[in-house]
Amino acid sequence: MIARPRRRGEDGSALVEVVWLGILLLVPLLWIVLSVFEVQRGAYATTSAARAAGRAYALAPDDAEGQRRALAAARQSFADQGIAEVPLTLRVTCTPYPADCHQGTSVITVSIDSSVRLPLLPDVLGAGEPRFALDATHTVPIGQYREVR
């Protein structure tokens, strides 16, 4: 009697394939979900920082103090969202009196540029940690929060 070679059965291979496909598909999906949450948190912080900075600037007695208060309010808004260590650029412009924002019926426009770090992504391309840029603008009439002189 000649022995026939035994064929390996495919029992259990589907389970292995499902596990590997699950891992390969879940890891990118997890990164996408975490990144979306981080960007949303940063977007909310940037928007609230622009609003808080505009209000703080309008309530200040002069432009120099307004700039300091606006920056402090913006930093606090980011800290409230748990992302205190972010790059932050604050610009304040005024119309129709660009030299003195706290005069008459000025309209203050506060612009904030920032970015959030994308989680779980190493420095692959050599250009520093991957970041997502965010910006927000808020306009405040000077008389909205204080009495016009």
Tab-separated table of C-alpha atoms in Angstrom:
chain	number	residue	atom	x	y	z
A	1	MET	CA	0.000	0.000	0.000
A	2	ILE	CA	1.320	3.361	-0.991
A	3	ALA	CA	0.885	6.145	1.522
A	4	ARG	CA	-0.763	9.217	0.202
A	5	PRO	CA	0.595	12.546	1.251
A	6	ARG	CA	-1.728	14.250	3.674
A	7	ARG	CA	-3.110	17.551	2.623
A	8	ARG	CA	-3.154	20.299	5.152
A	9	GLY	CA	-6.635	21.386	5.955
A	10	GLU	CA	-7.658	24.984	5.932
A	11	ASP	CA	-9.279	24.761	9.314
A	12	GLY	CA	-8.555	27.879	11.355
A	13	SER	CA	-6.982	29.915	8.550
A	14	ALA	CA	-10.053	32.129	8.250
A	15	LEU	CA	-9.655	33.115	11.877
A	16	VAL	CA	-6.024	34.080	11.308
A	17	GLU	CA	-6.932	36.097	8.212
A	18	VAL	CA	-9.719	37.943	10.014
A	19	VAL	CA	-7.409	38.810	12.910
A	20	TRP	CA	-4.671	40.143	10.606
A	21	LEU	CA	-7.115	42.096	8.456
A	22	GLY	CA	-8.728	43.473	11.592
A	23	ILE	CA	-5.391	44.691	12.907
A	24	LEU	CA	-4.385	46.158	9.548
A	25	LEU	CA	-7.678	48.020	9.198
A	26	LEU	CA	-8.217	49.049	12.817
A	27	VAL	CA	-4.852	50.716	13.358
A	28	PRO	CA	-5.338	53.335	10.580
A	29	LEU	CA	-8.968	53.787	11.622
A	30	LEU	CA	-7.895	54.408	15.210
A	31	TRP	CA	-5.320	56.976	14.038
A	32	ILE	CA	-7.944	58.757	11.927
A	33	VAL	CA	-10.411	58.934	14.827
A	34	LEU	CA	-7.769	60.219	17.269
A	35	SER	CA	-6.574	62.809	14.734
A	36	VAL	CA	-10.093	64.065	14.071
A	37	PHE	CA	-10.712	64.439	17.812
A	38	GLU	CA	-7.439	66.332	18.265
A	39	VAL	CA	-8.138	68.674	15.343
A	40	GLN	CA	-11.692	69.303	16.593
A	41	ARG	CA	-10.390	70.117	20.065
A	42	GLY	CA	-7.850	72.510	18.545
A	43	ALA	CA	-10.460	74.147	16.313
A	44	TYR	CA	-12.762	74.735	19.268
A	45	ALA	CA	-9.869	76.139	21.315
A	46	THR	CA	-8.802	78.454	18.479
A	47	THR	CA	-12.335	79.789	17.989
A	48	SER	CA	-12.892	80.376	21.696
A	49	ALA	CA	-9.438	81.963	21.978
A	50	ALA	CA	-10.298	84.483	19.250
A	51	ARG	CA	-13.565	85.383	21.006
A	52	ALA	CA	-11.923	85.687	24.420
A	53	ALA	CA	-9.013	87.718	23.027
A	54	GLY	CA	-11.380	90.129	21.273
A	55	ARG	CA	-13.381	90.674	24.442
A	56	ALA	CA	-10.243	91.117	26.576
A	57	TYR	CA	-8.805	93.603	24.094
A	58	ALA	CA	-12.027	95.615	24.007
A	59	LEU	CA	-12.223	95.773	27.823
A	60	ALA	CA	-8.620	96.963	28.242
A	61	PRO	CA	-8.001	100.663	28.945
A	62	ASP	CA	-5.500	101.085	26.062
A	63	ASP	CA	-3.984	99.212	23.137
A	64	ALA	CA	-0.787	98.058	24.867
A	65	GLU	CA	-2.674	96.597	27.817
A	66	GLY	CA	-5.237	95.199	25.379
A	67	GLN	CA	-2.536	93.267	23.531
A	68	ARG	CA	-1.252	91.742	26.781
A	69	ARG	CA	-4.743	90.838	27.989
A	70	ALA	CA	-5.747	89.409	24.622
A	71	LEU	CA	-2.700	87.139	24.511
A	72	ALA	CA	-3.309	85.987	28.095
A	73	ALA	CA	-6.985	85.266	27.322
A	74	ALA	CA	-6.057	83.320	24.199
A	75	ARG	CA	-3.487	81.236	26.090
A	76	GLN	CA	-6.077	80.529	28.796
A	77	SER	CA	-8.605	79.348	26.195
A	78	PHE	CA	-6.080	76.850	24.846
A	79	ALA	CA	-5.195	75.735	28.375
A	80	ASP	CA	-8.902	75.172	29.111
A	81	GLN	CA	-8.964	72.631	26.280
A	82	GLY	CA	-5.846	70.900	27.589
A	83	ILE	CA	-3.526	72.047	24.813
A	84	ALA	CA	-1.449	74.736	26.484
A	85	GLU	CA	1.773	74.059	24.566
A	86	VAL	CA	0.781	75.209	21.080
A	87	PRO	CA	2.294	77.830	18.798
A	88	LEU	CA	0.094	80.907	18.837
A	89	THR	CA	0.135	84.044	16.700
A	90	LEU	CA	-2.268	86.837	17.638
A	91	ARG	CA	-2.960	89.803	15.349
A	92	VAL	CA	-5.218	92.724	16.191
A	93	THR	CA	-6.423	95.221	13.583
A	94	CYS	CA	-8.827	98.111	13.989
A	95	THR	CA	-11.036	100.158	11.696
A	96	PRO	CA	-11.568	103.054	11.111
A	97	TYR	CA	-8.925	104.194	13.657
A	98	PRO	CA	-5.885	101.928	13.186
A	99	ALA	CA	-3.665	104.062	15.439
A	100	ASP	CA	-5.975	103.841	18.492
A	101	CYS	CA	-8.359	100.927	18.727
A	102	HIS	CA	-10.005	102.235	21.889
A	103	GLN	CA	-11.351	105.354	20.243
A	104	GLY	CA	-14.913	106.158	19.278
A	105	THR	CA	-16.640	103.489	17.214
A	106	SER	CA	-13.655	101.315	16.351
A	107	VAL	CA	-14.179	97.746	15.252
A	108	ILE	CA	-11.535	95.348	16.542
A	109	THR	CA	-10.643	92.254	14.519
A	110	VAL	CA	-8.640	89.566	16.300
A	111	SER	CA	-6.988	86.830	14.224
A	112	ILE	CA	-5.366	83.776	15.773
A	113	ASP	CA	-3.152	81.286	13.945
A	114	SER	CA	-2.209	78.066	15.671
A	115	SER	CA	-1.693	74.374	15.036
A	116	VAL	CA	-2.179	71.070	16.799
A	117	ARG	CA	0.085	68.049	16.759
A	118	LEU	CA	-1.322	64.947	15.106
A	119	PRO	CA	-1.147	62.004	17.526
A	120	LEU	CA	0.784	58.761	17.082
A	121	LEU	CA	2.606	59.965	13.977
A	122	PRO	CA	6.412	59.915	14.108
A	123	ASP	CA	8.721	62.332	12.354
A	124	VAL	CA	8.692	60.355	9.100
A	125	LEU	CA	9.551	63.073	6.618
A	126	GLY	CA	12.173	64.844	8.715
A	127	ALA	CA	10.294	68.152	8.819
A	128	GLY	CA	9.439	68.088	12.525
A	129	GLU	CA	6.365	66.660	14.161
A	130	PRO	CA	3.268	66.545	11.944
A	131	ARG	CA	0.863	69.397	12.704
A	132	PHE	CA	-2.526	70.577	11.484
A	133	ALA	CA	-2.824	74.361	11.004
A	134	LEU	CA	-5.806	76.193	12.516
A	135	ASP	CA	-6.957	79.800	12.412
A	136	ALA	CA	-9.884	81.862	13.675
A	137	THR	CA	-11.041	85.460	13.386
A	138	HIS	CA	-13.426	87.389	15.614
A	139	THR	CA	-14.694	90.948	15.165
A	140	VAL	CA	-15.788	93.083	18.116
A	141	PRO	CA	-17.207	96.615	18.026
A	142	ILE	CA	-15.493	98.621	20.782
A	143	GLY	CA	-18.851	99.704	22.254
A	144	GLN	CA	-20.117	96.143	22.671
A	145	TYR	CA	-18.360	95.567	26.003
A	146	ARG	CA	-17.732	99.088	27.258
A	147	GLU	CA	-19.217	102.508	27.220
A	148	VAL	CA	-18.017	104.667	24.314
A	149	ARG	CA	-16.279	107.856	25.452
